[in-house]
Amino acid sequence: MEIHGHRGARGLRPENTLPGFVHALDLGVDAVELDVGMTADGVVVLSHDQVLSAVNLADTAPAVAGDPLFPYVGRALGDLTFAQVRTLDASARRPVPGTADPFAATQRPVPGTRVPTLAEACALLGPSGRVELAVELKTDPDWPEARVRRFTVAVADVLAAHGLTSRSRLLAFDWRVLAAAAQCAPSLGRVALIERKTLRPGTRWLAGLPPADPVGAALAIGATVLSPERHLTTPALLADAHAVALPVAVWTVNDPAEMAWLTRLGADAIVTDYPDRLRAVLKALKLPLPSPTPVPAPA
């Protein structure tokens, strides 16, 4: 069973940030999962949302005086330059008033945290020597093929520049990313993400493949791992995937009882906001644990 820290360790530190990755490595994980997008000037940065969210980002000051795009939160990432994105404060979670936030009581703020680039994440995680990078590309079926390919190539190039191709895998709900990766960077792992909405009849997420047989479709697109949401993970799905030697990484699991059930069921990896909880479950089951990999805290 592999432990994958979701967005670093979202339940414990700000998501998709260098301090979050440091904390995940301090705890001990097999892989760090992170999300990436691309700015208007072509910089690959860490961001889960294509439209910047006030839940995990806050404006500070405009990149230049009188910037007509300021404030930046609420705008599309692809409409902003890296200089504009870099001004954002990513140090704390800010729940929407009147809504329940499961991380409000457990995520510790890290003042001064900014949105990092993928290159900065690679520089931090690379020296760990063994921890893998699970890089999810945030795209949309409405994007033209050329934009999907350009984004995929840009991400692959950053990983290659840091010598991390052999330790990295690309994740996508939009399976055109996986097809592009198979052509431009075949040495990278390719993870086929699925959830209930992407398996509906007439779906546009699976690069034209039929959703009735997600295991067969994942094989057809050239995936090396199938990654279903936890609600889709059944004994039958696991059996079908393992019958064709396709590992299964389940997301996002935060309940210890569910973690134990999936472990006994034979899942190959669990993606969790709380790597500490999963470590405790695996320890109780007397299963091997990844060693902590301390790194210097980022400046």
PDB file of C-alpha atoms in Angstrom:
ATOM      1  CA  MET A   1       0.000   0.000   0.000  1.00  0.00           C
ATOM      2  CA  GLU A   2       1.417   3.352  -1.045  1.00  0.00           C
ATOM      3  CA  ILE A   3       0.694   6.543   0.875  1.00  0.00           C
ATOM      4  CA  HIS A   4       0.029   9.517  -1.406  1.00  0.00           C
ATOM      5  CA  GLY A   5      -0.176  12.929   0.250  1.00  0.00           C
ATOM      6  CA  HIS A   6      -3.078  14.769  -1.423  1.00  0.00           C
ATOM      7  CA  ARG A   7      -2.034  18.275  -2.459  1.00  0.00           C
ATOM      8  CA  GLY A   8       0.850  17.674  -0.065  1.00  0.00           C
ATOM      9  CA  ALA A   9      -1.045  17.157   3.172  1.00  0.00           C
ATOM     10  CA  ARG A  10      -4.158  19.305   2.703  1.00  0.00           C
ATOM     11  CA  GLY A  11      -5.694  18.391   6.028  1.00  0.00           C
ATOM     12  CA  LEU A  12      -2.607  19.579   7.892  1.00  0.00           C
ATOM     13  CA  ARG A  13      -0.925  22.368   5.892  1.00  0.00           C
ATOM     14  CA  PRO A  14      -1.931  24.773   3.076  1.00  0.00           C
ATOM     15  CA  GLU A  15      -2.562  22.806  -0.115  1.00  0.00           C
ATOM     16  CA  ASN A  16      -0.213  22.729  -3.091  1.00  0.00           C
ATOM     17  CA  THR A  17       2.494  24.639  -1.230  1.00  0.00           C
ATOM     18  CA  LEU A  18       6.126  23.983  -0.420  1.00  0.00           C
ATOM     19  CA  PRO A  19       5.488  23.955   3.361  1.00  0.00           C
ATOM     20  CA  GLY A  20       2.762  21.358   2.762  1.00  0.00           C
ATOM     21  CA  PHE A  21       5.199  19.166   0.843  1.00  0.00           C
ATOM     22  CA  VAL A  22       7.835  19.539   3.546  1.00  0.00           C
ATOM     23  CA  HIS A  23       5.320  18.364   6.131  1.00  0.00           C
ATOM     24  CA  ALA A  24       4.298  15.372   4.009  1.00  0.00           C
ATOM     25  CA  LEU A  25       7.935  14.337   3.654  1.00  0.00           C
ATOM     26  CA  ASP A  26       8.490  14.795   7.385  1.00  0.00           C
ATOM     27  CA  LEU A  27       5.592  12.416   8.069  1.00  0.00           C
ATOM     28  CA  GLY A  28       6.705   9.853   5.475  1.00  0.00           C
ATOM     29  CA  VAL A  29       4.883   9.311   2.179  1.00  0.00           C
ATOM     30  CA  ASP A  30       5.510   7.323  -0.980  1.00  0.00           C
ATOM     31  CA  ALA A  31       4.279  10.081  -3.282  1.00  0.00           C
ATOM     32  CA  VAL A  32       3.262  13.721  -3.166  1.00  0.00           C
ATOM     33  CA  GLU A  33       0.184  14.530  -5.246  1.00  0.00           C
ATOM     34  CA  LEU A  34      -0.070  18.066  -6.591  1.00  0.00           C
ATOM     35  CA  ASP A  35      -2.123  20.051  -9.111  1.00  0.00           C
ATOM     36  CA  VAL A  36      -0.761  22.285 -11.841  1.00  0.00           C
ATOM     37  CA  GLY A  37      -2.022  24.942 -14.211  1.00  0.00           C
ATOM     38  CA  MET A  38      -0.374  27.382 -16.610  1.00  0.00           C
ATOM     39  CA  THR A  39      -0.248  31.159 -16.427  1.00  0.00           C
ATOM     40  CA  ALA A  40      -0.836  33.479 -19.363  1.00  0.00           C
ATOM     41  CA  ASP A  41       2.918  33.756 -19.903  1.00  0.00           C
ATOM     42  CA  GLY A  42       3.481  29.996 -19.910  1.00  0.00           C
ATOM     43  CA  VAL A  43       4.716  29.313 -16.368  1.00  0.00           C
ATOM     44  CA  VAL A  44       3.562  26.024 -14.816  1.00  0.00           C
ATOM     45  CA  VAL A  45       2.373  26.775 -11.277  1.00  0.00           C
ATOM     46  CA  LEU A  46       0.645  24.802  -8.557  1.00  0.00           C
ATOM     47  CA  SER A  47      -3.099  25.369  -8.502  1.00  0.00           C
ATOM     48  CA  HIS A  48      -6.115  23.097  -8.178  1.00  0.00           C
ATOM     49  CA  ASP A  49      -8.640  25.596  -9.517  1.00  0.00           C
ATOM     50  CA  GLN A  50      -8.743  27.071 -12.993  1.00  0.00           C
ATOM     51  CA  VAL A  51     -10.559  30.028 -11.442  1.00  0.00           C
ATOM     52  CA  LEU A  52      -8.572  31.181  -8.425  1.00  0.00           C
ATOM     53  CA  SER A  53     -10.449  30.447  -5.207  1.00  0.00           C
ATOM     54  CA  ALA A  54     -10.827  32.627  -2.136  1.00  0.00           C
ATOM     55  CA  VAL A  55     -10.865  29.460  -0.021  1.00  0.00           C
ATOM     56  CA  ASN A  56      -7.105  29.012  -0.250  1.00  0.00           C
ATOM     57  CA  LEU A  57      -5.829  32.255  -1.817  1.00  0.00           C
ATOM     58  CA  ALA A  58      -6.018  35.920  -0.889  1.00  0.00           C
ATOM     59  CA  ASP A  59      -4.977  39.073  -2.711  1.00  0.00           C
ATOM     60  CA  THR A  60      -2.191  41.214  -1.304  1.00  0.00           C
ATOM     61  CA  ALA A  61      -1.260  43.979  -3.759  1.00  0.00           C
ATOM     62  CA  PRO A  62      -1.237  44.370  -7.534  1.00  0.00           C
ATOM     63  CA  ALA A  63       1.838  43.219  -9.441  1.00  0.00           C
ATOM     64  CA  VAL A  64       2.088  46.730 -10.900  1.00  0.00           C
ATOM     65  CA  ALA A  65       0.426  49.923  -9.786  1.00  0.00           C
ATOM     66  CA  GLY A  66      -2.995  50.421 -11.316  1.00  0.00           C
ATOM     67  CA  ASP A  67      -3.233  46.864 -12.679  1.00  0.00           C
ATOM     68  CA  PRO A  68      -6.757  46.670 -14.201  1.00  0.00           C
ATOM     69  CA  LEU A  69      -6.962  42.923 -13.451  1.00  0.00           C
ATOM     70  CA  PHE A  70      -6.498  43.424  -9.702  1.00  0.00           C
ATOM     71  CA  PRO A  71      -7.893  41.858  -7.537  1.00  0.00           C
ATOM     72  CA  TYR A  72      -6.785  38.525  -8.973  1.00  0.00           C
ATOM     73  CA  VAL A  73      -8.771  36.046  -6.859  1.00  0.00           C
ATOM     74  CA  GLY A  74     -11.840  35.025  -8.826  1.00  0.00           C
ATOM     75  CA  ARG A  75     -10.083  35.349 -12.176  1.00  0.00           C
ATOM     76  CA  ALA A  76      -8.990  32.481 -14.422  1.00  0.00           C
ATOM     77  CA  LEU A  77      -5.419  31.364 -13.815  1.00  0.00           C
ATOM     78  CA  GLY A  78      -4.799  31.323 -17.564  1.00  0.00           C
ATOM     79  CA  ASP A  79      -5.627  35.041 -17.805  1.00  0.00           C
ATOM     80  CA  LEU A  80      -2.964  36.073 -15.289  1.00  0.00           C
ATOM     81  CA  THR A  81       0.813  36.312 -15.584  1.00  0.00           C
ATOM     82  CA  PHE A  82       3.155  34.605 -13.175  1.00  0.00           C
ATOM     83  CA  ALA A  83       4.047  37.992 -11.665  1.00  0.00           C
ATOM     84  CA  GLN A  84       0.380  38.545 -10.862  1.00  0.00           C
ATOM     85  CA  VAL A  85      -0.117  35.049  -9.428  1.00  0.00           C
ATOM     86  CA  ARG A  86       3.021  35.365  -7.316  1.00  0.00           C
ATOM     87  CA  THR A  87       1.464  38.227  -5.341  1.00  0.00           C
ATOM     88  CA  LEU A  88      -1.226  35.936  -3.913  1.00  0.00           C
ATOM     89  CA  ASP A  89      -1.146  34.770  -0.310  1.00  0.00           C
ATOM     90  CA  ALA A  90      -1.478  30.960  -0.119  1.00  0.00           C
ATOM     91  CA  SER A  91      -0.725  30.650   3.593  1.00  0.00           C
ATOM     92  CA  ALA A  92      -4.095  29.720   5.076  1.00  0.00           C
ATOM     93  CA  ARG A  93      -7.496  28.211   4.416  1.00  0.00           C
ATOM     94  CA  ARG A  94     -10.372  30.680   4.460  1.00  0.00           C
ATOM     95  CA  PRO A  95     -13.684  28.808   4.614  1.00  0.00           C
ATOM     96  CA  VAL A  96     -16.728  30.289   2.933  1.00  0.00           C
ATOM     97  CA  PRO A  97     -19.001  31.737   5.660  1.00  0.00           C
ATOM     98  CA  GLY A  98     -21.949  29.493   6.408  1.00  0.00           C
ATOM     99  CA  THR A  99     -20.374  26.361   4.921  1.00  0.00           C
ATOM    100  CA  ALA A 100     -18.811  23.389   6.662  1.00  0.00           C
ATOM    101  CA  ASP A 101     -15.086  23.005   6.027  1.00  0.00           C
ATOM    102  CA  PRO A 102     -13.568  19.690   7.133  1.00  0.00           C
ATOM    103  CA  PHE A 103     -10.067  21.195   7.178  1.00  0.00           C
ATOM    104  CA  ALA A 104     -10.784  24.362   9.164  1.00  0.00           C
ATOM    105  CA  ALA A 105      -9.923  22.717  12.477  1.00  0.00           C
ATOM    106  CA  THR A 106      -6.914  20.696  11.317  1.00  0.00           C
ATOM    107  CA  GLN A 107      -4.996  22.746   8.741  1.00  0.00           C
ATOM    108  CA  ARG A 108      -2.258  24.897  10.268  1.00  0.00           C
ATOM    109  CA  PRO A 109      -1.510  28.222   8.510  1.00  0.00           C
ATOM    110  CA  VAL A 110       2.028  28.951   7.332  1.00  0.00           C
ATOM    111  CA  PRO A 111       2.374  32.755   7.086  1.00  0.00           C
ATOM    112  CA  GLY A 112       4.204  34.116   4.070  1.00  0.00           C
ATOM    113  CA  THR A 113       3.434  31.186   1.772  1.00  0.00           C
ATOM    114  CA  ARG A 114       3.089  31.994  -1.931  1.00  0.00           C
ATOM    115  CA  VAL A 115       1.954  29.994  -4.966  1.00  0.00           C
ATOM    116  CA  PRO A 116       4.967  27.922  -6.086  1.00  0.00           C
ATOM    117  CA  THR A 117       6.014  26.914  -9.564  1.00  0.00           C
ATOM    118  CA  LEU A 118       6.318  23.287 -10.561  1.00  0.00           C
ATOM    119  CA  ALA A 119      10.046  23.893 -10.958  1.00  0.00           C
ATOM    120  CA  GLU A 120      10.271  25.002  -7.313  1.00  0.00           C
ATOM    121  CA  ALA A 121       8.359  21.912  -6.197  1.00  0.00           C
ATOM    122  CA  CYS A 122      10.750  19.741  -8.200  1.00  0.00           C
ATOM    123  CA  ALA A 123      13.764  21.448  -6.641  1.00  0.00           C
ATOM    124  CA  LEU A 124      12.334  20.743  -3.187  1.00  0.00           C
ATOM    125  CA  LEU A 125      11.196  17.164  -3.771  1.00  0.00           C
ATOM    126  CA  GLY A 126      14.012  16.022  -6.036  1.00  0.00           C
ATOM    127  CA  PRO A 127      16.690  15.563  -3.354  1.00  0.00           C
ATOM    128  CA  SER A 128      14.420  13.201  -1.377  1.00  0.00           C
ATOM    129  CA  GLY A 129      15.725  10.502  -3.702  1.00  0.00           C
ATOM    130  CA  ARG A 130      12.690   8.218  -3.671  1.00  0.00           C
ATOM    131  CA  VAL A 131       9.420  10.106  -3.107  1.00  0.00           C
ATOM    132  CA  GLU A 132       7.411  10.185  -6.333  1.00  0.00           C
ATOM    133  CA  LEU A 133       5.583  13.143  -7.836  1.00  0.00           C
ATOM    134  CA  ALA A 134       1.967  12.610  -8.864  1.00  0.00           C
ATOM    135  CA  VAL A 135       1.247  15.672 -10.994  1.00  0.00           C
ATOM    136  CA  GLU A 136      -2.382  16.306 -11.909  1.00  0.00           C
ATOM    137  CA  LEU A 137      -2.932  18.516 -14.948  1.00  0.00           C
ATOM    138  CA  LYS A 138      -6.079  20.615 -14.563  1.00  0.00           C
ATOM    139  CA  THR A 139      -7.705  20.956 -17.985  1.00  0.00           C
ATOM    140  CA  ASP A 140     -11.200  20.963 -19.443  1.00  0.00           C
ATOM    141  CA  PRO A 141     -12.848  19.050 -22.310  1.00  0.00           C
ATOM    142  CA  ASP A 142     -13.644  22.418 -23.921  1.00  0.00           C
ATOM    143  CA  TRP A 143      -9.951  23.098 -24.431  1.00  0.00           C
ATOM    144  CA  PRO A 144      -8.641  22.606 -27.990  1.00  0.00           C
ATOM    145  CA  GLU A 145      -6.222  19.730 -28.560  1.00  0.00           C
ATOM    146  CA  ALA A 146      -3.332  22.118 -29.165  1.00  0.00           C
ATOM    147  CA  ARG A 147      -3.748  23.717 -25.739  1.00  0.00           C
ATOM    148  CA  VAL A 148      -3.865  20.344 -23.997  1.00  0.00           C
ATOM    149  CA  ARG A 149      -0.728  19.184 -25.789  1.00  0.00           C
ATOM    150  CA  ARG A 150       1.148  22.427 -25.089  1.00  0.00           C
ATOM    151  CA  PHE A 151       0.352  22.171 -21.391  1.00  0.00           C
ATOM    152  CA  THR A 152       1.324  18.487 -21.235  1.00  0.00           C
ATOM    153  CA  VAL A 153       4.632  19.123 -22.975  1.00  0.00           C
ATOM    154  CA  ALA A 154       5.403  22.052 -20.663  1.00  0.00           C
ATOM    155  CA  VAL A 155       4.843  19.908 -17.555  1.00  0.00           C
ATOM    156  CA  ALA A 156       6.891  17.029 -18.952  1.00  0.00           C
ATOM    157  CA  ASP A 157       9.724  19.415 -19.807  1.00  0.00           C
ATOM    158  CA  VAL A 158       9.903  20.774 -16.245  1.00  0.00           C
ATOM    159  CA  LEU A 159      10.045  17.268 -14.795  1.00  0.00           C
ATOM    160  CA  ALA A 160      12.728  16.241 -17.291  1.00  0.00           C
ATOM    161  CA  ALA A 161      14.801  19.352 -16.593  1.00  0.00           C
ATOM    162  CA  HIS A 162      14.979  18.318 -12.927  1.00  0.00           C
ATOM    163  CA  GLY A 163      15.775  14.674 -13.690  1.00  0.00           C
ATOM    164  CA  LEU A 164      12.458  13.505 -12.226  1.00  0.00           C
ATOM    165  CA  THR A 165      10.861  11.743 -15.198  1.00  0.00           C
ATOM    166  CA  SER A 166      11.496   8.285 -13.735  1.00  0.00           C
ATOM    167  CA  ARG A 167       9.924   9.326 -10.402  1.00  0.00           C
ATOM    168  CA  SER A 168       6.893  11.126 -11.806  1.00  0.00           C
ATOM    169  CA  ARG A 169       3.454  10.322 -13.137  1.00  0.00           C
ATOM    170  CA  LEU A 170       0.907  12.552 -14.830  1.00  0.00           C
ATOM    171  CA  LEU A 171      -2.706  12.422 -13.634  1.00  0.00           C
ATOM    172  CA  ALA A 172      -5.735  13.631 -15.559  1.00  0.00           C
ATOM    173  CA  PHE A 173      -9.506  13.400 -15.724  1.00  0.00           C
ATOM    174  CA  ASP A 174      -9.202  14.683 -19.281  1.00  0.00           C
ATOM    175  CA  TRP A 175      -7.649  11.608 -20.869  1.00  0.00           C
ATOM    176  CA  ARG A 176      -6.361  13.590 -23.831  1.00  0.00           C
ATOM    177  CA  VAL A 177      -3.542  14.519 -21.463  1.00  0.00           C
ATOM    178  CA  LEU A 178      -2.643  10.840 -21.133  1.00  0.00           C
ATOM    179  CA  ALA A 179      -2.681  10.366 -24.890  1.00  0.00           C
ATOM    180  CA  ALA A 180      -0.448  13.416 -25.359  1.00  0.00           C
ATOM    181  CA  ALA A 181       1.926  12.220 -22.633  1.00  0.00           C
ATOM    182  CA  ALA A 182       2.235   8.797 -24.247  1.00  0.00           C
ATOM    183  CA  GLN A 183       3.494  10.539 -27.385  1.00  0.00           C
ATOM    184  CA  CYS A 184       5.672  13.324 -25.995  1.00  0.00           C
ATOM    185  CA  ALA A 185       6.975  11.732 -22.769  1.00  0.00           C
ATOM    186  CA  PRO A 186       6.379   7.954 -22.847  1.00  0.00           C
ATOM    187  CA  SER A 187       8.678   7.370 -19.849  1.00  0.00           C
ATOM    188  CA  LEU A 188       6.297   9.198 -17.522  1.00  0.00           C
ATOM    189  CA  GLY A 189       3.628   7.228 -15.673  1.00  0.00           C
ATOM    190  CA  ARG A 190       0.075   7.989 -16.790  1.00  0.00           C
ATOM    191  CA  VAL A 191      -2.764   7.888 -14.277  1.00  0.00           C
ATOM    192  CA  ALA A 192      -6.354   7.695 -15.506  1.00  0.00           C
ATOM    193  CA  LEU A 193      -8.529   9.576 -13.020  1.00  0.00           C
ATOM    194  CA  ILE A 194     -12.224   8.758 -12.896  1.00  0.00           C
ATOM    195  CA  GLU A 195     -15.187   9.966 -10.891  1.00  0.00           C
ATOM    196  CA  ARG A 196     -18.920   9.510 -11.243  1.00  0.00           C
ATOM    197  CA  LYS A 197     -19.483  12.573 -13.429  1.00  0.00           C
ATOM    198  CA  THR A 198     -16.739  11.611 -15.899  1.00  0.00           C
ATOM    199  CA  LEU A 199     -18.292   8.168 -16.423  1.00  0.00           C
ATOM    200  CA  ARG A 200     -21.754   9.398 -17.383  1.00  0.00           C
ATOM    201  CA  PRO A 201     -23.120   8.446 -20.807  1.00  0.00           C
ATOM    202  CA  GLY A 202     -21.923  10.860 -23.454  1.00  0.00           C
ATOM    203  CA  THR A 203     -18.925  11.916 -21.355  1.00  0.00           C
ATOM    204  CA  ARG A 204     -16.309  14.110 -23.004  1.00  0.00           C
ATOM    205  CA  TRP A 205     -13.640  13.380 -20.407  1.00  0.00           C
ATOM    206  CA  LEU A 206     -12.373  10.012 -21.648  1.00  0.00           C
ATOM    207  CA  ALA A 207     -10.966  11.103 -25.025  1.00  0.00           C
ATOM    208  CA  GLY A 208     -13.854   9.487 -26.872  1.00  0.00           C
ATOM    209  CA  LEU A 209     -13.618   6.104 -25.144  1.00  0.00           C
ATOM    210  CA  PRO A 210     -16.759   4.414 -23.778  1.00  0.00           C
ATOM    211  CA  PRO A 211     -17.314   4.832 -20.021  1.00  0.00           C
ATOM    212  CA  ALA A 212     -19.065   1.489 -19.418  1.00  0.00           C
ATOM    213  CA  ASP A 213     -15.743  -0.332 -18.949  1.00  0.00           C
ATOM    214  CA  PRO A 214     -13.343   2.073 -17.216  1.00  0.00           C
ATOM    215  CA  VAL A 215     -10.606  -0.548 -16.859  1.00  0.00           C
ATOM    216  CA  GLY A 216     -10.687  -1.416 -20.546  1.00  0.00           C
ATOM    217  CA  ALA A 217     -10.831   2.263 -21.482  1.00  0.00           C
ATOM    218  CA  ALA A 218      -7.849   3.065 -19.252  1.00  0.00           C
ATOM    219  CA  LEU A 219      -5.834   0.323 -20.930  1.00  0.00           C
ATOM    220  CA  ALA A 220      -6.853   1.593 -24.352  1.00  0.00           C
ATOM    221  CA  ILE A 221      -5.632   5.122 -23.589  1.00  0.00           C
ATOM    222  CA  GLY A 222      -2.298   3.760 -22.359  1.00  0.00           C
ATOM    223  CA  ALA A 223      -2.739   4.391 -18.635  1.00  0.00           C
ATOM    224  CA  THR A 224      -0.266   2.793 -16.236  1.00  0.00           C
ATOM    225  CA  VAL A 225      -2.507   3.332 -13.173  1.00  0.00           C
ATOM    226  CA  LEU A 226      -6.271   3.633 -12.659  1.00  0.00           C
ATOM    227  CA  SER A 227      -7.303   6.151 -10.016  1.00  0.00           C
ATOM    228  CA  PRO A 228     -11.008   6.076  -9.066  1.00  0.00           C
ATOM    229  CA  GLU A 229     -12.754   8.210  -6.487  1.00  0.00           C
ATOM    230  CA  ARG A 230     -13.485   6.221  -3.356  1.00  0.00           C
ATOM    231  CA  HIS A 231     -17.225   5.944  -4.128  1.00  0.00           C
ATOM    232  CA  LEU A 232     -16.416   4.020  -7.319  1.00  0.00           C
ATOM    233  CA  THR A 233     -13.956   1.628  -5.723  1.00  0.00           C
ATOM    234  CA  THR A 234     -15.547  -1.802  -5.400  1.00  0.00           C
ATOM    235  CA  PRO A 235     -14.155  -5.317  -5.116  1.00  0.00           C
ATOM    236  CA  ALA A 236     -15.243  -5.893  -8.723  1.00  0.00           C
ATOM    237  CA  LEU A 237     -13.385  -2.812 -10.019  1.00  0.00           C
ATOM    238  CA  LEU A 238     -10.229  -3.813  -8.170  1.00  0.00           C
ATOM    239  CA  ALA A 239     -10.479  -7.383  -9.465  1.00  0.00           C
ATOM    240  CA  ASP A 240     -10.959  -6.203 -13.052  1.00  0.00           C
ATOM    241  CA  ALA A 241      -7.967  -3.858 -12.850  1.00  0.00           C
ATOM    242  CA  HIS A 242      -5.685  -6.364 -11.184  1.00  0.00           C
ATOM    243  CA  ALA A 243      -6.662  -9.018 -13.713  1.00  0.00           C
ATOM    244  CA  VAL A 244      -4.879  -6.907 -16.349  1.00  0.00           C
ATOM    245  CA  ALA A 245      -2.041  -5.837 -14.000  1.00  0.00           C
ATOM    246  CA  LEU A 246      -3.347  -2.283 -13.663  1.00  0.00           C
ATOM    247  CA  PRO A 247      -2.591  -0.791 -10.218  1.00  0.00           C
ATOM    248  CA  VAL A 248      -5.384   1.116  -8.468  1.00  0.00           C
ATOM    249  CA  ALA A 249      -4.841   4.345  -6.493  1.00  0.00           C
ATOM    250  CA  VAL A 250      -8.006   5.416  -4.640  1.00  0.00           C
ATOM    251  CA  TRP A 251      -8.785   9.069  -3.839  1.00  0.00           C
ATOM    252  CA  THR A 252      -9.457  10.925  -1.536  1.00  0.00           C
ATOM    253  CA  VAL A 253      -9.757   8.821   1.622  1.00  0.00           C
ATOM    254  CA  ASN A 254      -9.605  10.438   5.069  1.00  0.00           C
ATOM    255  CA  ASP A 255     -11.584   8.041   7.270  1.00  0.00           C
ATOM    256  CA  PRO A 256      -9.369   5.465   9.038  1.00  0.00           C
ATOM    257  CA  ALA A 257     -12.018   2.730   8.853  1.00  0.00           C
ATOM    258  CA  GLU A 258     -12.318   3.214   5.106  1.00  0.00           C
ATOM    259  CA  MET A 259      -8.544   3.236   4.783  1.00  0.00           C
ATOM    260  CA  ALA A 260      -8.375  -0.128   6.545  1.00  0.00           C
ATOM    261  CA  TRP A 261     -11.156  -1.577   4.379  1.00  0.00           C
ATOM    262  CA  LEU A 262      -9.475  -0.491   1.145  1.00  0.00           C
ATOM    263  CA  THR A 263      -6.149  -1.849   2.354  1.00  0.00           C
ATOM    264  CA  ARG A 264      -7.659  -5.243   3.085  1.00  0.00           C
ATOM    265  CA  LEU A 265      -9.482  -5.099  -0.249  1.00  0.00           C
ATOM    266  CA  GLY A 266      -6.154  -4.841  -2.051  1.00  0.00           C
ATOM    267  CA  ALA A 267      -5.940  -1.239  -3.269  1.00  0.00           C
ATOM    268  CA  ASP A 268      -2.402  -0.394  -4.335  1.00  0.00           C
ATOM    269  CA  ALA A 269      -2.368   3.210  -3.110  1.00  0.00           C
ATOM    270  CA  ILE A 270      -4.523   5.597  -1.118  1.00  0.00           C
ATOM    271  CA  VAL A 271      -4.543   9.332  -1.736  1.00  0.00           C
ATOM    272  CA  THR A 272      -5.280  11.162   1.499  1.00  0.00           C
ATOM    273  CA  ASP A 273      -5.353  14.642   2.998  1.00  0.00           C
ATOM    274  CA  TYR A 274      -4.092  13.078   6.227  1.00  0.00           C
ATOM    275  CA  PRO A 275      -0.978  10.948   5.645  1.00  0.00           C
ATOM    276  CA  ASP A 276      -0.592  10.676   9.425  1.00  0.00           C
ATOM    277  CA  ARG A 277      -3.932   8.832   9.701  1.00  0.00           C
ATOM    278  CA  LEU A 278      -3.049   6.399   6.939  1.00  0.00           C
ATOM    279  CA  ARG A 279       0.329   5.718   8.527  1.00  0.00           C
ATOM    280  CA  ALA A 280      -1.424   4.860  11.794  1.00  0.00           C
ATOM    281  CA  VAL A 281      -3.793   2.469   9.990  1.00  0.00           C
ATOM    282  CA  LEU A 282      -0.983   0.693   8.155  1.00  0.00           C
ATOM    283  CA  LYS A 283       1.055   0.468  11.344  1.00  0.00           C
ATOM    284  CA  ALA A 284      -1.885  -1.145  13.141  1.00  0.00           C
ATOM    285  CA  LEU A 285      -2.163  -3.643  10.279  1.00  0.00           C
ATOM    286  CA  LYS A 286       1.585  -4.346  10.631  1.00  0.00           C
ATOM    287  CA  LEU A 287       2.305  -3.228   7.062  1.00  0.00           C
ATOM    288  CA  PRO A 288       5.492  -1.484   5.877  1.00  0.00           C
ATOM    289  CA  LEU A 289       5.657   2.289   6.116  1.00  0.00           C
ATOM    290  CA  PRO A 290       7.674   4.772   4.038  1.00  0.00           C
ATOM    291  CA  SER A 291      10.436   6.432   5.996  1.00  0.00           C
ATOM    292  CA  PRO A 292      10.256  10.149   6.731  1.00  0.00           C
ATOM    293  CA  THR A 293      12.392  12.242   4.397  1.00  0.00           C
ATOM    294  CA  PRO A 294      13.161  15.514   6.185  1.00  0.00           C
ATOM    295  CA  VAL A 295      14.161  18.450   3.995  1.00  0.00           C
ATOM    296  CA  PRO A 296      15.066  22.013   4.927  1.00  0.00           C
ATOM    297  CA  ALA A 297      12.017  24.233   5.269  1.00  0.00           C
ATOM    298  CA  PRO A 298      11.621  26.519   2.229  1.00  0.00           C
ATOM    299  CA  ALA A 299      12.598  30.134   2.648  1.00  0.00           C
TER     300      ALA A 299
END
